[in-house]
Amino acid sequence: RKEVEQDPGPFNVPEGATVAFNCTYSNSASQSFFWYRQDCRKEPKLLMSVYSSGNEDGRFTAQLNRASQYISLLIRDSKLSDSATYLCVVSRYSTLTFGKGTMLLVSP
Amino acid sequence: DGGITQSPKYLFRKEGQNVTLSCEQNLNHDAMYWYRQDPGQGLRLIYYSQIVNDFQKGDIAEGYSVSREKKESFPLTVTSAQKNPTAFYLCASSAWTEINQPQHFGDGTRLSIL
């Protein structure tokens, strides 16, 4: 089983749609969890940390289920500018393990 | 303006040549990291350093070397022993004072073989 697994997509959605990405991780000792966004040929940028109680940042909601080793990201009211690859990232003792990413394409 | 600066943006390596990628940060972060990204792949950790004059191998350290003589700087040398160096190289840093801080990235160096 890969350490961090994501559906590569692409997810093609119209503007205004709600889209959800899932991610599973294999190491039950993982300590922290993040979603990063990566635009084509650019560096990853931190989108949000993921907390056990779930957390929201504007149109973005992240959830963590430690028992199932599962992380999710929900994007509401998709914008064209949300088109990017979303990386699920798991941390243990400050070394990060990256998923390969899920590509999102938002169309007019 | 605080951040992480990588240079050069593009680099070409000749056969048998060593090349060095620069990474400088002015965020006063303790920890610095080097990753490699291949097309369609996730980031893979090459080396990381938590304090000055100390560094550890990541998952794919063979053919690479690093130094950490200053807190602000963590250069990566791609040696001739690295037979497939063409990739996107990303440097990152994080505050080490608390564990599991997110990492912040420079804008990367694209390395190709001539």
Short mmCIF file of C-alpha atoms in Angstrom, two decimals:
data_model
loop_
_atom_site.label_atom_id
_atom_site.label_comp_id
_atom_site.label_asym_id
_atom_site.label_seq_id
_atom_site.Cartn_x
_atom_site.Cartn_y
_atom_site.Cartn_z
CA ARG A 1 0.00 0.00 0.00
CA LYS A 2 1.36 3.40 -0.96
CA GLU A 3 2.01 5.78 1.90
CA VAL A 4 -0.34 8.46 0.65
CA GLU A 5 -2.89 7.64 -2.03
CA GLN A 6 -5.01 10.03 -4.06
CA ASP A 7 -7.20 9.68 -7.10
CA PRO A 8 -5.17 11.46 -9.83
CA GLY A 9 -8.31 12.70 -11.61
CA PRO A 10 -8.76 14.94 -13.47
CA PHE A 11 -11.96 16.12 -11.90
CA ASN A 12 -13.77 18.26 -14.48
CA VAL A 13 -16.40 20.50 -12.88
CA PRO A 14 -18.33 23.61 -13.94
CA GLU A 15 -17.93 26.90 -12.13
CA GLY A 16 -20.02 27.00 -8.99
CA ALA A 17 -19.93 23.25 -8.42
CA THR A 18 -18.97 21.55 -5.18
CA VAL A 19 -16.17 19.01 -5.46
CA ALA A 20 -14.58 16.68 -2.93
CA PHE A 21 -11.19 15.00 -2.92
CA ASN A 22 -10.19 12.08 -0.76
CA CYS A 23 -6.86 10.80 0.41
CA THR A 24 -5.80 7.75 2.41
CA TYR A 25 -2.55 7.24 4.28
CA SER A 26 -0.91 4.06 5.48
CA ASN A 27 1.11 5.10 8.54
CA SER A 28 -1.16 5.20 11.59
CA ALA A 29 1.57 7.08 13.50
CA SER A 30 1.26 10.09 11.20
CA GLN A 31 0.96 13.25 13.20
CA SER A 32 -0.06 16.16 11.03
CA PHE A 33 -1.92 16.56 7.79
CA PHE A 34 -2.04 19.25 5.12
CA TRP A 35 -3.49 20.09 1.75
CA TYR A 36 -1.23 21.88 -0.69
CA ARG A 37 -2.12 23.33 -4.04
CA GLN A 38 0.25 23.13 -7.00
CA ASP A 39 -0.29 25.04 -10.22
CA CYS A 40 1.23 23.75 -13.44
CA ARG A 41 5.05 24.02 -13.36
CA LYS A 42 4.97 25.92 -10.07
CA GLU A 43 5.91 25.15 -6.49
CA PRO A 44 3.37 23.67 -4.04
CA LYS A 45 1.67 26.21 -1.80
CA LEU A 46 0.05 25.44 1.53
CA LEU A 47 -3.73 25.53 1.23
CA MET A 48 -4.65 24.48 4.73
CA SER A 49 -3.75 22.28 7.65
CA VAL A 50 -6.19 19.52 8.57
CA TYR A 51 -7.31 19.12 12.16
CA SER A 52 -9.07 16.21 13.81
CA SER A 53 -12.15 18.29 14.50
CA GLY A 54 -12.37 19.39 10.88
CA ASN A 55 -11.70 22.92 9.77
CA GLU A 56 -12.94 25.43 7.27
CA ASP A 57 -11.28 28.29 5.42
CA GLY A 58 -13.75 30.18 3.25
CA ARG A 59 -14.95 27.84 0.53
CA PHE A 60 -12.59 25.06 1.62
CA THR A 61 -13.35 22.44 4.26
CA ALA A 62 -10.93 19.76 5.40
CA GLN A 63 -11.76 16.66 7.41
CA LEU A 64 -9.61 14.02 9.06
CA ASN A 65 -10.67 10.55 10.11
CA ARG A 66 -7.79 8.99 12.05
CA ALA A 67 -9.58 5.69 12.60
CA SER A 68 -9.99 5.17 8.86
CA GLN A 69 -6.73 6.99 7.98
CA TYR A 70 -8.61 9.20 5.58
CA ILE A 71 -8.43 12.90 4.76
CA SER A 72 -10.83 14.91 2.63
CA LEU A 73 -11.01 18.34 1.04
CA LEU A 74 -14.31 19.92 -0.01
CA ILE A 75 -14.39 22.95 -2.31
CA ARG A 76 -17.66 24.82 -2.56
CA ASP A 77 -18.66 27.26 -5.30
CA SER A 78 -15.69 26.35 -7.51
CA LYS A 79 -13.91 29.18 -9.32
CA LEU A 80 -11.89 29.01 -12.51
CA SER A 81 -8.87 29.94 -10.40
CA ASP A 82 -9.29 26.76 -8.34
CA SER A 83 -7.98 24.76 -11.31
CA ALA A 84 -4.79 23.14 -10.02
CA THR A 85 -3.42 19.92 -8.59
CA TYR A 86 -4.23 19.34 -4.93
CA LEU A 87 -1.63 17.45 -2.91
CA CYS A 88 -2.47 15.49 0.20
CA VAL A 89 0.45 15.64 2.62
CA VAL A 90 1.11 13.65 5.77
CA SER A 91 3.74 14.52 8.35
CA ARG A 92 5.65 12.60 10.97
CA TYR A 93 8.44 14.31 12.94
CA SER A 94 8.49 17.15 10.43
CA THR A 95 9.25 15.06 7.37
CA LEU A 96 6.43 15.23 4.88
CA THR A 97 5.13 12.50 2.61
CA PHE A 98 3.30 13.75 -0.46
CA GLY A 99 0.57 12.14 -2.46
CA LYS A 100 0.85 12.42 -6.23
CA GLY A 101 -2.00 14.87 -6.31
CA THR A 102 -5.51 15.19 -7.70
CA MET A 103 -6.01 17.45 -10.69
CA LEU A 104 -9.02 19.77 -10.72
CA LEU A 105 -10.21 21.52 -13.86
CA VAL A 106 -12.95 24.10 -13.42
CA SER A 107 -14.64 25.17 -16.64
CA PRO A 108 -16.85 28.20 -17.41
CA ASP B 1 10.13 40.49 1.72
CA GLY B 2 10.42 37.15 3.55
CA GLY B 3 10.69 33.96 1.62
CA ILE B 4 12.73 31.22 0.05
CA THR B 5 14.85 31.98 -3.00
CA GLN B 6 16.08 29.29 -5.34
CA SER B 7 18.51 29.87 -8.16
CA PRO B 8 18.92 29.42 -10.98
CA LYS B 9 15.40 28.91 -12.32
CA TYR B 10 16.71 26.71 -15.15
CA LEU B 11 19.95 24.75 -15.24
CA PHE B 12 21.58 22.49 -17.79
CA ARG B 13 24.09 19.83 -16.91
CA LYS B 14 26.66 18.27 -19.16
CA GLU B 15 27.65 14.63 -18.90
CA GLY B 16 30.00 14.03 -15.98
CA GLN B 17 29.47 17.47 -14.52
CA ASN B 18 28.53 18.40 -10.96
CA VAL B 19 26.08 21.27 -10.58
CA THR B 20 24.97 23.15 -7.48
CA LEU B 21 21.48 24.49 -6.84
CA SER B 22 21.15 27.39 -4.46
CA CYS B 23 18.51 27.78 -1.74
CA GLU B 24 18.39 30.76 0.62
CA GLN B 25 15.70 31.65 3.15
CA ASN B 26 15.18 34.73 5.32
CA LEU B 27 12.32 33.31 7.36
CA ASN B 28 14.62 32.37 10.27
CA HIS B 29 13.48 28.77 9.84
CA ASP B 30 15.57 26.05 11.44
CA ALA B 31 14.71 23.21 9.09
CA MET B 32 15.37 23.07 5.36
CA TYR B 33 14.57 20.39 2.80
CA TRP B 34 15.32 19.39 -0.78
CA TYR B 35 12.78 17.53 -2.91
CA ARG B 36 12.73 16.24 -6.43
CA GLN B 37 9.57 16.10 -8.54
CA ASP B 38 9.30 14.11 -11.76
CA PRO B 39 6.38 14.61 -14.19
CA GLY B 40 3.18 13.13 -12.84
CA GLN B 41 4.90 12.10 -9.64
CA GLY B 42 4.78 13.20 -6.05
CA LEU B 43 7.60 15.02 -4.34
CA ARG B 44 10.41 12.82 -3.06
CA LEU B 45 12.73 13.89 -0.26
CA ILE B 46 16.43 14.06 -1.11
CA TYR B 47 18.01 15.56 2.02
CA TYR B 48 16.94 17.61 4.99
CA SER B 49 18.60 19.61 7.73
CA GLN B 50 17.20 20.54 11.11
CA ILE B 51 20.14 22.60 12.38
CA VAL B 52 23.32 24.15 11.08
CA ASN B 53 26.14 21.69 10.31
CA ASP B 54 23.79 18.73 10.43
CA PHE B 55 21.74 17.01 7.73
CA GLN B 56 20.09 13.67 7.04
CA LYS B 57 19.47 11.60 3.94
CA GLY B 58 15.97 11.40 2.61
CA ASP B 59 14.47 8.69 0.45
CA ILE B 60 16.57 9.32 -2.68
CA ALA B 61 19.91 10.77 -1.51
CA GLU B 62 22.16 8.76 -3.83
CA GLY B 63 23.97 11.00 -6.31
CA TYR B 64 23.32 14.17 -4.31
CA SER B 65 25.19 16.07 -1.61
CA VAL B 66 24.32 19.03 0.61
CA SER B 67 25.87 21.36 3.17
CA ARG B 68 24.40 23.55 5.89
CA GLU B 69 27.09 25.99 6.95
CA LYS B 70 24.63 28.82 7.59
CA LYS B 71 21.06 28.77 8.85
CA GLU B 72 19.89 30.69 5.80
CA SER B 73 21.49 28.52 3.15
CA PHE B 74 21.12 24.87 2.07
CA PRO B 75 22.76 24.26 -1.34
CA LEU B 76 22.25 20.99 -3.18
CA THR B 77 24.91 19.50 -5.44
CA VAL B 78 23.79 17.09 -8.13
CA THR B 79 26.84 14.94 -8.78
CA SER B 80 27.81 13.01 -11.87
CA ALA B 81 26.79 9.87 -9.97
CA GLN B 82 23.15 10.89 -10.35
CA LYS B 83 22.38 9.25 -13.68
CA ASN B 84 18.90 10.64 -14.15
CA PRO B 85 19.06 14.21 -12.86
CA THR B 86 16.39 15.75 -15.10
CA ALA B 87 13.64 16.91 -12.73
CA PHE B 88 12.07 19.85 -10.94
CA TYR B 89 13.99 20.53 -7.70
CA LEU B 90 12.21 22.20 -4.83
CA CYS B 91 13.68 23.61 -1.65
CA ALA B 92 11.51 24.09 1.43
CA SER B 93 11.85 25.31 4.98
CA SER B 94 9.88 25.09 8.20
CA ALA B 95 10.09 26.32 11.76
CA TRP B 96 11.53 23.46 13.78
CA THR B 97 10.71 24.84 17.17
CA GLU B 98 7.38 23.04 17.00
CA ILE B 99 7.10 19.69 15.34
CA ASN B 100 5.01 19.15 12.28
CA GLN B 101 4.99 22.70 11.05
CA PRO B 102 4.01 22.99 7.39
CA GLN B 103 6.77 23.56 4.92
CA HIS B 104 7.03 26.54 2.60
CA PHE B 105 8.60 26.17 -0.81
CA GLY B 106 10.84 28.15 -3.10
CA ASP B 107 9.79 28.45 -6.73
CA GLY B 108 12.06 25.64 -7.86
CA THR B 109 14.91 24.90 -10.26
CA ARG B 110 14.39 22.90 -13.45
CA LEU B 111 17.44 20.80 -14.25
CA SER B 112 17.98 19.20 -17.63
CA ILE B 113 20.79 17.22 -19.23
CA LEU B 114 22.48 18.67 -22.30
#
